[in-house]
């Protein structure tokens, strides 16, 4: 099965900072990659699908890129409401494995 | 409104069984791929199982042979039958919808989750 890794596992940044999270698949998955945001005590929320397509209603400061095995999620200007854990997920075929998550908080 | 509502969680002894339900509204469960995802306390998301529109099913290795995913089209409801439960199955269980009908796609709609605790 394809394994998903994320880095860093956590980060602390200031409001307004540019934040980048990396996700890597152990084998190529084309662009079958999604990013989810989970705030503490809340249900996961889809941010980006097909590696770079912003889900409806998601602020434009979020963006995604990559294809094959290497992907990135970027928050162009970190806001207090972005404090959350972010997960990538491959969905080219079952199992639809999630990455281990990246916890983002405010410095 | 498109939504998913899970039920059926609770406390069960090791080796016991439980059936989770996920009632859908605003769309037809048989039209979309439907998955179960779980999250152990303080841990990350773990995909558990999927049922395709055509009825094919797949499972994570950690639950294969113990869990069964199914749906009742007449009730527009997804199920997860969990047998031979272990302490490590303790988690919040979410049902989730793949966003594009009949095609593998990201999960756009999630239920609120139901807690399963396996303990003696």
Short mmCIF file of C-alpha atoms in Angstrom, two decimals:
data_model
loop_
_atom_site.label_atom_id
_atom_site.label_comp_id
_atom_site.label_asym_id
_atom_site.label_seq_id
_atom_site.Cartn_x
_atom_site.Cartn_y
_atom_site.Cartn_z
CA UNK A 1 0.00 0.00 0.00
CA UNK A 2 1.03 3.60 -0.59
CA UNK A 3 2.23 5.43 2.52
CA UNK A 4 1.68 9.13 3.11
CA UNK A 5 4.08 11.32 5.09
CA UNK A 6 3.83 14.96 6.10
CA UNK A 7 6.33 17.51 7.29
CA UNK A 8 6.67 19.19 9.59
CA UNK A 9 4.58 17.41 12.22
CA UNK A 10 3.94 20.77 13.87
CA UNK A 11 4.78 24.40 13.34
CA UNK A 12 4.32 27.70 15.06
CA UNK A 13 4.13 30.89 12.99
CA UNK A 14 3.10 34.50 13.38
CA UNK A 15 -0.08 36.05 12.06
CA UNK A 16 0.53 37.10 8.48
CA UNK A 17 3.31 34.58 7.88
CA UNK A 18 3.43 32.33 4.83
CA UNK A 19 3.12 28.70 5.91
CA UNK A 20 3.98 25.65 3.82
CA UNK A 21 3.18 22.04 4.63
CA UNK A 22 4.60 19.16 2.61
CA UNK A 23 2.98 15.80 1.86
CA UNK A 24 4.76 12.93 0.18
CA UNK A 25 3.37 9.70 -1.25
CA UNK A 26 5.54 6.59 -1.37
CA UNK A 27 4.38 6.00 -4.96
CA UNK A 28 2.93 8.25 -7.62
CA UNK A 29 -0.72 9.17 -7.20
CA UNK A 30 -1.06 11.67 -10.05
CA UNK A 31 -3.16 14.51 -8.59
CA UNK A 32 -5.47 12.37 -6.45
CA UNK A 33 -4.58 14.32 -3.34
CA UNK A 34 -6.82 16.18 -0.91
CA UNK A 35 -6.11 18.46 2.04
CA UNK A 36 -8.34 18.68 5.10
CA UNK A 37 -8.41 21.07 8.03
CA UNK A 38 -9.51 19.88 11.44
CA UNK A 39 -9.95 22.43 14.19
CA UNK A 40 -9.86 21.20 17.80
CA UNK A 41 -13.01 19.27 18.64
CA UNK A 42 -14.44 19.71 15.16
CA UNK A 43 -15.15 17.60 12.11
CA UNK A 44 -12.56 17.54 9.29
CA UNK A 45 -13.23 20.00 6.50
CA UNK A 46 -12.19 19.62 2.87
CA UNK A 47 -9.92 22.46 1.77
CA UNK A 48 -8.38 21.32 -1.51
CA UNK A 49 -8.95 18.42 -3.88
CA UNK A 50 -7.23 17.25 -7.04
CA UNK A 51 -4.03 18.59 -5.45
CA UNK A 52 -4.72 22.22 -6.33
CA UNK A 53 -8.47 22.88 -6.62
CA UNK A 54 -9.90 25.02 -3.84
CA UNK A 55 -13.14 23.71 -2.37
CA UNK A 56 -16.05 26.13 -2.56
CA UNK A 57 -16.10 28.59 0.32
CA UNK A 58 -12.47 28.08 1.34
CA UNK A 59 -10.49 31.34 1.66
CA UNK A 60 -8.13 32.09 -1.22
CA UNK A 61 -5.13 32.30 1.13
CA UNK A 62 -5.10 28.50 0.97
CA UNK A 63 -3.51 26.91 -2.08
CA UNK A 64 -2.20 23.52 -3.09
CA UNK A 65 0.30 22.28 -5.61
CA UNK A 66 2.12 19.17 -6.73
CA UNK A 67 1.64 15.98 -8.66
CA UNK A 68 2.99 12.47 -8.56
CA UNK A 69 4.61 12.02 -5.15
CA UNK A 70 5.24 15.52 -3.77
CA UNK A 71 2.58 17.99 -2.73
CA UNK A 72 2.37 21.21 -0.76
CA UNK A 73 -0.33 23.13 1.07
CA UNK A 74 0.37 26.84 1.45
CA UNK A 75 -1.34 29.40 3.63
CA UNK A 76 -0.27 32.73 2.16
CA UNK A 77 -1.02 34.81 5.24
CA UNK A 78 -1.70 32.88 8.44
CA UNK A 79 -4.77 33.97 10.37
CA UNK A 80 -5.76 33.12 13.96
CA UNK A 81 -8.69 31.04 12.70
CA UNK A 82 -6.25 28.80 10.80
CA UNK A 83 -5.08 27.15 14.02
CA UNK A 84 -5.81 23.50 13.26
CA UNK A 85 -4.32 20.21 12.22
CA UNK A 86 -3.97 19.69 8.49
CA UNK A 87 -4.11 16.29 6.84
CA UNK A 88 -3.35 15.19 3.31
CA UNK A 89 -5.12 12.16 1.83
CA UNK A 90 -4.56 10.06 -1.27
CA UNK A 91 -7.67 8.88 -3.06
CA UNK A 92 -6.48 7.39 -6.33
CA UNK A 93 -7.50 3.94 -5.10
CA UNK A 94 -8.33 2.19 -1.83
CA UNK A 95 -6.95 2.37 0.81
CA UNK A 96 -7.61 6.12 0.96
CA UNK A 97 -4.74 6.75 3.36
CA UNK A 98 -4.34 9.96 5.33
CA UNK A 99 -1.06 11.55 6.25
CA UNK A 100 -0.18 11.79 9.96
CA UNK A 101 -1.14 15.46 10.15
CA UNK A 102 0.57 18.81 10.71
CA UNK A 103 -0.47 20.87 13.71
CA UNK A 104 -0.38 24.62 13.08
CA UNK A 105 -0.56 27.20 15.82
CA UNK A 106 0.17 30.88 16.33
CA UNK A 107 3.49 32.03 17.74
CA UNK B 1 -29.54 20.30 3.03
CA UNK B 2 -26.90 17.67 2.42
CA UNK B 3 -25.92 16.04 5.67
CA UNK B 4 -24.84 12.82 7.37
CA UNK B 5 -25.88 11.80 10.87
CA UNK B 6 -24.14 8.91 12.61
CA UNK B 7 -25.52 6.86 15.48
CA UNK B 8 -24.87 3.59 17.25
CA UNK B 9 -21.69 4.33 19.15
CA UNK B 10 -21.19 3.40 22.77
CA UNK B 11 -19.27 1.33 25.26
CA UNK B 12 -18.62 -2.31 24.36
CA UNK B 13 -16.46 -5.01 25.88
CA UNK B 14 -13.46 -6.44 24.03
CA UNK B 15 -14.62 -9.14 21.66
CA UNK B 16 -18.06 -7.59 21.37
CA UNK B 17 -19.96 -6.20 18.42
CA UNK B 18 -21.53 -2.90 17.47
CA UNK B 19 -23.31 -1.57 14.39
CA UNK B 20 -22.92 2.05 13.41
CA UNK B 21 -25.45 3.83 11.21
CA UNK B 22 -25.06 6.91 9.03
CA UNK B 23 -28.30 8.43 7.80
CA UNK B 24 -27.95 10.61 4.72
CA UNK B 25 -30.19 13.44 3.59
CA UNK B 26 -30.05 15.65 0.54
CA UNK B 27 -28.44 13.01 -1.66
CA UNK B 28 -28.57 9.26 -2.34
CA UNK B 29 -25.95 7.09 -0.60
CA UNK B 30 -25.99 4.60 -3.46
CA UNK B 31 -24.91 7.30 -5.94
CA UNK B 32 -21.69 8.27 -4.16
CA UNK B 33 -18.77 6.34 -2.79
CA UNK B 34 -19.22 6.32 0.99
CA UNK B 35 -16.48 5.80 3.55
CA UNK B 36 -15.94 5.35 7.25
CA UNK B 37 -13.02 7.19 8.86
CA UNK B 38 -12.00 6.94 12.50
CA UNK B 39 -9.94 8.98 14.90
CA UNK B 40 -8.58 7.55 18.13
CA UNK B 41 -8.39 9.98 21.06
CA UNK B 42 -5.60 12.47 20.44
CA UNK B 43 -4.57 10.78 17.20
CA UNK B 44 -4.88 11.40 13.48
CA UNK B 45 -7.44 10.34 10.91
CA UNK B 46 -7.51 6.70 9.81
CA UNK B 47 -9.52 5.60 6.78
CA UNK B 48 -11.46 2.43 7.63
CA UNK B 49 -13.65 1.31 4.74
CA UNK B 50 -15.41 2.33 1.54
CA UNK B 51 -18.40 1.08 -0.42
CA UNK B 52 -18.50 2.03 -4.08
CA UNK B 53 -21.65 2.96 -5.97
CA UNK B 54 -21.55 -0.43 -7.66
CA UNK B 55 -21.31 -2.19 -4.31
CA UNK B 56 -17.62 -3.10 -4.16
CA UNK B 57 -16.13 -2.78 -0.69
CA UNK B 58 -12.61 -2.24 0.62
CA UNK B 59 -11.14 -2.22 4.10
CA UNK B 60 -8.06 -1.06 5.97
CA UNK B 61 -5.84 -3.98 6.95
CA UNK B 62 -6.47 -3.14 10.62
CA UNK B 63 -10.18 -4.03 10.34
CA UNK B 64 -10.28 -6.52 7.49
CA UNK B 65 -12.23 -9.64 8.43
CA UNK B 66 -13.81 -7.95 11.45
CA UNK B 67 -15.74 -4.98 10.02
CA UNK B 68 -18.35 -4.97 7.27
CA UNK B 69 -19.60 -1.91 5.42
CA UNK B 70 -23.04 -1.95 3.84
CA UNK B 71 -25.91 0.31 2.88
CA UNK B 72 -29.68 0.19 2.78
CA UNK B 73 -30.85 2.13 -0.25
CA UNK B 74 -34.48 2.17 0.93
CA UNK B 75 -33.41 3.89 4.16
CA UNK B 76 -30.66 5.94 2.49
CA UNK B 77 -28.36 4.78 5.26
CA UNK B 78 -24.78 3.53 5.48
CA UNK B 79 -23.71 0.97 8.08
CA UNK B 80 -20.56 -0.36 9.67
CA UNK B 81 -20.87 -3.70 11.42
CA UNK B 82 -17.97 -4.08 13.82
CA UNK B 83 -17.22 -7.51 15.29
CA UNK B 84 -14.40 -8.86 17.48
CA UNK B 85 -13.78 -5.37 18.79
CA UNK B 86 -10.43 -4.53 20.37
CA UNK B 87 -9.26 -1.74 22.63
CA UNK B 88 -7.42 -0.21 19.68
CA UNK B 89 -10.75 0.24 17.86
CA UNK B 90 -11.67 2.93 20.39
CA UNK B 91 -12.24 6.08 18.35
CA UNK B 92 -14.66 8.59 16.98
CA UNK B 93 -16.11 7.10 13.80
CA UNK B 94 -17.09 9.42 10.97
CA UNK B 95 -18.96 8.61 7.80
CA UNK B 96 -17.96 10.67 4.78
CA UNK B 97 -19.16 11.18 1.22
CA UNK B 98 -16.96 11.20 -1.85
CA UNK B 99 -17.90 14.41 -3.59
CA UNK B 100 -18.46 13.24 -7.17
CA UNK B 101 -21.18 10.71 -7.89
CA UNK B 102 -19.93 7.33 -9.00
CA UNK B 103 -16.26 8.32 -9.07
CA UNK B 104 -13.36 8.18 -6.64
CA UNK B 105 -13.08 11.68 -5.21
CA UNK B 106 -12.28 13.63 -2.07
CA UNK B 107 -14.57 13.62 0.97
CA UNK B 108 -16.70 16.75 0.97
CA UNK B 109 -19.42 15.89 3.49
CA UNK B 110 -18.68 14.43 6.93
CA UNK B 111 -20.97 13.39 9.74
CA UNK B 112 -20.56 14.70 13.25
CA UNK B 113 -19.01 11.43 14.43
CA UNK B 114 -20.02 8.77 16.93
CA UNK B 115 -17.76 7.59 19.76
CA UNK B 116 -16.95 3.90 20.16
CA UNK B 117 -15.21 2.83 23.35
CA UNK B 118 -13.96 -0.72 23.71
CA UNK B 119 -13.20 -1.47 27.33
CA UNK B 120 -13.97 -3.98 30.05
#
